[in-house]
GROMACS .gro file of C-alpha atoms in nm:
model
  332
    1UNK     CA    1   0.098   3.618   5.254
    2UNK     CA    2   0.453   3.556   5.161
    3UNK     CA    3   0.559   3.577   4.813
    4UNK     CA    4   0.782   3.283   4.810
    5UNK     CA    5   0.769   2.932   4.923
    6UNK     CA    6   1.008   2.772   5.173
    7UNK     CA    7   1.255   2.533   5.012
    8UNK     CA    8   1.156   2.175   5.050
    9UNK     CA    9   1.377   1.930   5.248
   10UNK     CA   10   1.658   1.786   5.046
   11UNK     CA   11   1.622   2.071   4.773
   12UNK     CA   12   1.920   2.263   4.673
   13UNK     CA   13   1.916   2.616   4.793
   14UNK     CA   14   1.755   2.848   4.529
   15UNK     CA   15   2.051   3.084   4.515
   16UNK     CA   16   2.275   2.794   4.406
   17UNK     CA   17   2.013   2.684   4.145
   18UNK     CA   18   1.976   3.035   4.020
   19UNK     CA   19   2.364   3.030   3.973
   20UNK     CA   20   2.357   2.707   3.799
   21UNK     CA   21   2.075   2.837   3.558
   22UNK     CA   22   2.277   3.141   3.479
   23UNK     CA   23   2.590   2.951   3.404
   24UNK     CA   24   2.393   2.687   3.192
   25UNK     CA   25   2.220   2.945   2.974
   26UNK     CA   26   2.544   3.165   2.967
   27UNK     CA   27   2.750   2.880   2.826
   28UNK     CA   28   2.472   2.781   2.569
   29UNK     CA   29   2.593   3.055   2.318
   30UNK     CA   30   2.951   2.877   2.335
   31UNK     CA   31   2.821   2.523   2.286
   32UNK     CA   32   2.613   2.648   1.995
   33UNK     CA   33   2.924   2.793   1.837
   34UNK     CA   34   3.114   2.459   1.899
   35UNK     CA   35   2.829   2.259   1.773
   36UNK     CA   36   2.825   2.458   1.434
   37UNK     CA   37   3.183   2.386   1.387
   38UNK     CA   38   3.102   2.017   1.299
   39UNK     CA   39   2.739   2.029   1.198
   40UNK     CA   40   2.487   2.231   1.007
   41UNK     CA   41   2.289   2.485   1.220
   42UNK     CA   42   1.959   2.271   1.160
   43UNK     CA   43   2.146   1.960   1.283
   44UNK     CA   44   2.260   2.140   1.595
   45UNK     CA   45   1.921   2.256   1.665
   46UNK     CA   46   1.750   1.917   1.607
   47UNK     CA   47   2.012   1.738   1.834
   48UNK     CA   48   1.939   2.010   2.098
   49UNK     CA   49   1.582   1.938   2.101
   50UNK     CA   50   1.618   1.571   2.093
   51UNK     CA   51   1.828   1.571   2.408
   52UNK     CA   52   1.617   1.840   2.570
   53UNK     CA   53   1.296   1.641   2.496
   54UNK     CA   54   1.459   1.327   2.658
   55UNK     CA   55   1.525   1.499   2.968
   56UNK     CA   56   1.158   1.631   3.007
   57UNK     CA   57   1.023   1.282   2.893
   58UNK     CA   58   1.234   1.129   3.170
   59UNK     CA   59   1.102   1.391   3.426
   60UNK     CA   60   0.751   1.322   3.310
   61UNK     CA   61   0.801   0.955   3.356
   62UNK     CA   62   0.928   1.004   3.705
   63UNK     CA   63   0.640   1.215   3.802
   64UNK     CA   64   0.379   1.010   3.610
   65UNK     CA   65   0.273   1.310   3.400
   66UNK     CA   66   0.075   1.252   3.080
   67UNK     CA   67   0.087   1.462   2.762
   68UNK     CA   68  -0.206   1.711   2.734
   69UNK     CA   69  -0.516   1.625   2.533
   70UNK     CA   70  -0.721   1.810   2.295
   71UNK     CA   71  -0.676   1.918   1.933
   72UNK     CA   72  -0.710   2.294   2.030
   73UNK     CA   73  -0.432   2.264   2.285
   74UNK     CA   74  -0.200   2.083   2.050
   75UNK     CA   75  -0.266   2.326   1.774
   76UNK     CA   76  -0.161   2.611   1.995
   77UNK     CA   77   0.134   2.429   2.126
   78UNK     CA   78   0.257   2.365   1.763
   79UNK     CA   79   0.264   2.740   1.723
   80UNK     CA   80   0.427   2.799   2.061
   81UNK     CA   81   0.690   2.523   1.959
   82UNK     CA   82   0.792   2.718   1.654
   83UNK     CA   83   0.794   3.056   1.807
   84UNK     CA   84   0.974   2.960   2.144
   85UNK     CA   85   1.188   2.675   2.031
   86UNK     CA   86   1.246   2.588   1.667
   87UNK     CA   87   1.257   2.933   1.511
   88UNK     CA   88   1.486   3.100   1.780
   89UNK     CA   89   1.716   2.798   1.848
   90UNK     CA   90   1.765   2.774   1.470
   91UNK     CA   91   1.825   3.144   1.404
   92UNK     CA   92   2.098   3.164   1.698
   93UNK     CA   93   2.258   2.854   1.520
   94UNK     CA   94   2.274   3.023   1.193
   95UNK     CA   95   2.382   3.353   1.347
   96UNK     CA   96   2.686   3.219   1.508
   97UNK     CA   97   2.819   3.078   1.177
   98UNK     CA   98   2.934   3.439   1.109
   99UNK     CA   99   2.914   3.634   1.441
  100UNK     CA  100   3.068   3.580   1.788
  101UNK     CA  101   2.909   3.394   2.057
  102UNK     CA  102   2.957   3.708   2.284
  103UNK     CA  103   2.753   3.902   2.026
  104UNK     CA  104   2.485   3.645   2.004
  105UNK     CA  105   2.458   3.632   2.398
  106UNK     CA  106   2.416   4.011   2.400
  107UNK     CA  107   2.154   4.003   2.139
  108UNK     CA  108   1.966   3.757   2.348
  109UNK     CA  109   1.950   4.015   2.634
  110UNK     CA  110   1.741   4.239   2.410
  111UNK     CA  111   1.437   3.999   2.445
  112UNK     CA  112   1.284   4.178   2.756
  113UNK     CA  113   1.302   4.524   2.534
  114UNK     CA  114   1.107   4.360   2.250
  115UNK     CA  115   0.873   4.218   2.503
  116UNK     CA  116   0.786   4.536   2.664
  117UNK     CA  117   0.746   4.707   2.342
  118UNK     CA  118   0.516   4.436   2.195
  119UNK     CA  119   0.313   4.404   2.538
  120UNK     CA  120   0.229   4.753   2.517
  121UNK     CA  121   0.048   4.694   2.185
  122UNK     CA  122  -0.092   4.351   2.225
  123UNK     CA  123  -0.160   4.313   2.604
  124UNK     CA  124  -0.416   4.551   2.744
  125UNK     CA  125  -0.308   4.508   3.108
  126UNK     CA  126   0.045   4.639   3.031
  127UNK     CA  127   0.046   5.015   3.068
  128UNK     CA  128   0.339   5.247   2.957
  129UNK     CA  129   0.496   5.463   3.224
  130UNK     CA  130   0.783   5.709   3.191
  131UNK     CA  131   1.038   5.470   3.347
  132UNK     CA  132   0.963   5.175   3.119
  133UNK     CA  133   0.953   5.391   2.816
  134UNK     CA  134   1.292   5.534   2.914
  135UNK     CA  135   1.423   5.191   2.982
  136UNK     CA  136   1.305   5.086   2.625
  137UNK     CA  137   1.504   5.381   2.465
  138UNK     CA  138   1.798   5.325   2.678
  139UNK     CA  139   1.805   4.965   2.603
  140UNK     CA  140   1.792   5.003   2.210
  141UNK     CA  141   2.052   5.298   2.263
  142UNK     CA  142   2.274   5.013   2.413
  143UNK     CA  143   2.208   4.788   2.114
  144UNK     CA  144   2.330   5.076   1.886
  145UNK     CA  145   2.642   5.084   2.086
  146UNK     CA  146   2.712   4.730   2.077
  147UNK     CA  147   2.674   4.731   1.707
  148UNK     CA  148   2.911   5.038   1.671
  149UNK     CA  149   2.627   5.257   1.486
  150UNK     CA  150   2.851   5.560   1.509
  151UNK     CA  151   3.108   5.399   1.276
  152UNK     CA  152   2.866   5.268   1.015
  153UNK     CA  153   2.845   4.896   1.167
  154UNK     CA  154   3.198   4.858   1.035
  155UNK     CA  155   3.322   4.493   1.039
  156UNK     CA  156   2.982   4.363   1.148
  157UNK     CA  157   2.803   4.079   0.972
  158UNK     CA  158   2.462   4.234   0.927
  159UNK     CA  159   2.289   3.908   0.819
  160UNK     CA  160   2.412   3.709   1.138
  161UNK     CA  161   2.343   3.997   1.377
  162UNK     CA  162   1.980   4.041   1.228
  163UNK     CA  163   1.918   3.662   1.286
  164UNK     CA  164   2.025   3.691   1.641
  165UNK     CA  165   1.805   4.001   1.694
  166UNK     CA  166   1.516   3.819   1.540
  167UNK     CA  167   1.561   3.518   1.746
  168UNK     CA  168   1.538   3.745   2.060
  169UNK     CA  169   1.219   3.893   1.907
  170UNK     CA  170   1.076   3.552   1.881
  171UNK     CA  171   1.053   3.486   2.250
  172UNK     CA  172   0.811   3.773   2.346
  173UNK     CA  173   0.598   3.703   2.032
  174UNK     CA  174   0.577   3.342   2.154
  175UNK     CA  175   0.497   3.447   2.513
  176UNK     CA  176   0.227   3.692   2.409
  177UNK     CA  177   0.073   3.417   2.199
  178UNK     CA  178   0.087   3.168   2.504
  179UNK     CA  179  -0.095   3.410   2.709
  180UNK     CA  180  -0.356   3.471   2.458
  181UNK     CA  181  -0.436   3.104   2.386
  182UNK     CA  182  -0.328   2.889   2.645
  183UNK     CA  183  -0.367   3.083   2.985
  184UNK     CA  184  -0.663   2.890   3.088
  185UNK     CA  185  -0.549   2.521   3.031
  186UNK     CA  186  -0.557   2.283   3.339
  187UNK     CA  187  -0.243   2.081   3.235
  188UNK     CA  188   0.060   2.091   3.434
  189UNK     CA  189   0.356   2.314   3.294
  190UNK     CA  190   0.577   1.999   3.275
  191UNK     CA  191   0.330   1.818   3.073
  192UNK     CA  192   0.282   2.115   2.834
  193UNK     CA  193   0.635   2.193   2.797
  194UNK     CA  194   0.726   1.832   2.727
  195UNK     CA  195   0.467   1.832   2.445
  196UNK     CA  196   0.585   2.164   2.307
  197UNK     CA  197   0.949   2.033   2.295
  198UNK     CA  198   0.844   1.719   2.126
  199UNK     CA  199   0.652   1.920   1.856
  200UNK     CA  200   0.951   2.151   1.796
  201UNK     CA  201   1.159   1.830   1.754
  202UNK     CA  202   0.928   1.698   1.501
  203UNK     CA  203   0.931   2.026   1.324
  204UNK     CA  204   1.304   2.008   1.296
  205UNK     CA  205   1.303   1.646   1.200
  206UNK     CA  206   1.091   1.740   0.899
  207UNK     CA  207   1.287   2.061   0.799
  208UNK     CA  208   1.652   1.939   0.870
  209UNK     CA  209   1.669   1.668   0.588
  210UNK     CA  210   1.531   1.917   0.319
  211UNK     CA  211   1.822   2.163   0.390
  212UNK     CA  212   2.107   1.950   0.505
  213UNK     CA  213   2.259   1.627   0.422
  214UNK     CA  214   2.383   1.323   0.638
  215UNK     CA  215   2.732   1.432   0.801
  216UNK     CA  216   3.022   1.248   0.620
  217UNK     CA  217   3.190   1.193   0.965
  218UNK     CA  218   3.102   1.239   1.324
  219UNK     CA  219   3.278   1.520   1.501
  220UNK     CA  220   3.307   1.427   1.850
  221UNK     CA  221   3.370   1.769   2.035
  222UNK     CA  222   3.084   1.932   1.844
  223UNK     CA  223   2.867   1.626   1.914
  224UNK     CA  224   2.938   1.661   2.273
  225UNK     CA  225   2.865   2.036   2.280
  226UNK     CA  226   2.525   1.958   2.115
  227UNK     CA  227   2.430   1.689   2.385
  228UNK     CA  228   2.538   1.935   2.658
  229UNK     CA  229   2.325   2.214   2.488
  230UNK     CA  230   2.025   2.001   2.476
  231UNK     CA  231   2.059   1.801   2.805
  232UNK     CA  232   2.163   2.106   3.015
  233UNK     CA  233   2.082   2.413   2.814
  234UNK     CA  234   1.729   2.292   2.718
  235UNK     CA  235   1.603   2.009   2.922
  236UNK     CA  236   1.758   2.068   3.288
  237UNK     CA  237   1.755   2.434   3.252
  238UNK     CA  238   1.372   2.449   3.196
  239UNK     CA  239   1.336   2.212   3.511
  240UNK     CA  240   1.543   2.445   3.717
  241UNK     CA  241   1.350   2.747   3.592
  242UNK     CA  242   1.010   2.596   3.693
  243UNK     CA  243   1.146   2.537   4.047
  244UNK     CA  244   1.282   2.876   4.077
  245UNK     CA  245   0.969   3.047   3.967
  246UNK     CA  246   0.759   2.822   4.202
  247UNK     CA  247   0.984   2.892   4.504
  248UNK     CA  248   1.089   3.266   4.462
  249UNK     CA  249   0.844   3.400   4.202
  250UNK     CA  250   0.885   3.512   3.845
  251UNK     CA  251   1.019   3.849   3.940
  252UNK     CA  252   1.326   3.712   4.111
  253UNK     CA  253   1.369   3.424   3.870
  254UNK     CA  254   1.380   3.641   3.571
  255UNK     CA  255   1.682   3.826   3.706
  256UNK     CA  256   1.883   3.540   3.560
  257UNK     CA  257   1.837   3.712   3.233
  258UNK     CA  258   2.090   3.993   3.332
  259UNK     CA  259   2.371   3.742   3.393
  260UNK     CA  260   2.345   3.541   3.069
  261UNK     CA  261   2.512   3.793   2.850
  262UNK     CA  262   2.797   3.862   3.109
  263UNK     CA  263   2.871   3.479   3.132
  264UNK     CA  264   2.832   3.430   2.761
  265UNK     CA  265   3.071   3.708   2.684
  266UNK     CA  266   3.309   3.583   2.953
  267UNK     CA  267   3.308   3.234   2.819
  268UNK     CA  268   3.352   3.343   2.453
  269UNK     CA  269   3.656   3.549   2.535
  270UNK     CA  270   3.830   3.305   2.768
  271UNK     CA  271   3.745   2.984   2.603
  272UNK     CA  272   3.697   3.060   2.230
  273UNK     CA  273   3.944   3.353   2.231
  274UNK     CA  274   3.684   3.598   2.076
  275UNK     CA  275   3.789   3.972   2.091
  276UNK     CA  276   3.602   4.260   2.227
  277UNK     CA  277   3.614   4.632   2.146
  278UNK     CA  278   3.533   4.873   2.432
  279UNK     CA  279   3.171   4.927   2.276
  280UNK     CA  280   3.070   4.569   2.333
  281UNK     CA  281   3.068   4.540   2.715
  282UNK     CA  282   2.965   4.913   2.756
  283UNK     CA  283   2.674   4.864   2.530
  284UNK     CA  284   2.583   4.549   2.690
  285UNK     CA  285   2.570   4.720   3.031
  286UNK     CA  286   2.338   4.982   2.884
  287UNK     CA  287   2.120   4.698   2.726
  288UNK     CA  288   2.088   4.545   3.061
  289UNK     CA  289   2.006   4.875   3.258
  290UNK     CA  290   1.733   4.957   2.985
  291UNK     CA  291   1.588   4.597   3.018
  292UNK     CA  292   1.580   4.623   3.395
  293UNK     CA  293   1.381   4.968   3.369
  294UNK     CA  294   1.130   4.808   3.137
  295UNK     CA  295   1.042   4.563   3.413
  296UNK     CA  296   0.962   4.839   3.668
  297UNK     CA  297   0.578   4.814   3.723
  298UNK     CA  298   0.373   5.111   3.828
  299UNK     CA  299   0.211   5.123   4.157
  300UNK     CA  300  -0.131   5.008   4.216
  301UNK     CA  301  -0.386   5.012   4.500
  302UNK     CA  302  -0.370   4.726   4.735
  303UNK     CA  303  -0.702   4.582   4.627
  304UNK     CA  304  -0.590   4.595   4.270
  305UNK     CA  305  -0.262   4.422   4.335
  306UNK     CA  306  -0.448   4.144   4.509
  307UNK     CA  307  -0.655   4.100   4.203
  308UNK     CA  308  -0.378   4.113   3.964
  309UNK     CA  309  -0.165   3.869   4.170
  310UNK     CA  310  -0.461   3.618   4.169
  311UNK     CA  311  -0.470   3.648   3.782
  312UNK     CA  312  -0.103   3.609   3.763
  313UNK     CA  313  -0.107   3.284   3.980
  314UNK     CA  314  -0.378   3.140   3.775
  315UNK     CA  315  -0.187   3.217   3.459
  316UNK     CA  316   0.140   3.105   3.610
  317UNK     CA  317  -0.007   2.740   3.653
  318UNK     CA  318  -0.092   2.712   3.302
  319UNK     CA  319   0.175   2.843   3.077
  320UNK     CA  320   0.337   2.576   2.868
  321UNK     CA  321   0.693   2.675   2.870
  322UNK     CA  322   0.704   2.747   3.255
  323UNK     CA  323   0.496   2.839   3.544
  324UNK     CA  324   0.547   3.227   3.477
  325UNK     CA  325   0.301   3.452   3.305
  326UNK     CA  326   0.531   3.688   3.158
  327UNK     CA  327   0.765   3.681   2.860
  328UNK     CA  328   1.075   3.842   3.003
  329UNK     CA  329   1.283   3.540   3.068
  330UNK     CA  330   1.402   3.405   2.729
  331UNK     CA  331   1.590   3.076   2.690
  332UNK     CA  332   1.895   3.108   2.467
   0.00000   0.00000   0.00000
């Protein structure tokens, strides 16, 4: 049995879609930075969610999909919306008030490290191996390198950096919650994600007026950045992600995670004029190497692999933020 589906006629080659997804998510940190130059962080996040929800609503209308039903499903989706969308999106927006977009992009790359550490505790099917534990240690050593720990974190905004790292931690927490509560639902991933983004939008619609006022004037460039962030970085990116996972599988699709900080760093330096010390790119490479090692799975007998693959396929059809059972691919 093959592990990937053939590309349907008329569908763009998966490699081009993979590159587009890496670019979109890599540039998301630049767009967040530009958005916060004209609007409050909660306003940036609310706008992002509004545009992203509109894209998924249009996709649902084209495919004639309906929102899921059931109070239990909506209750769990409310928690998932907070952990996977409302909280991390808001934290990244607040973080980029005081830290460069390059650092935010690198902090996002720590999500697989947090995910591996949490899954060893919360998911009984994840067993530690020497390679994965070594990757975890290497990855967090890379984080310390990026932050310049040997010089006492000099010149680093601790609050902004902590927010970016907390945002990265929120993704695997959300994925673990999803796997424990929504793995058996029969609704399509598009329907579930559309509902999830809708709930996250409602959450921000309630919170934003409590902490921000109406903008005194409309800043066009930040507004366009927010529109691009929501339309491309949230709505379109999720649709591309689903197609990639369905066609080439989650293992290949999640490799996009390792390109995001590279693109985010290049965009921040080239377009925003952000500066880099030698420790930032070196530490980022160490983080990515460690994250890659945490994704190395131990070998299993062929029969066991077959059972595992069947369980993952069942889970892949039901997760609300994409047809993938793991938490390794974090949306920035």
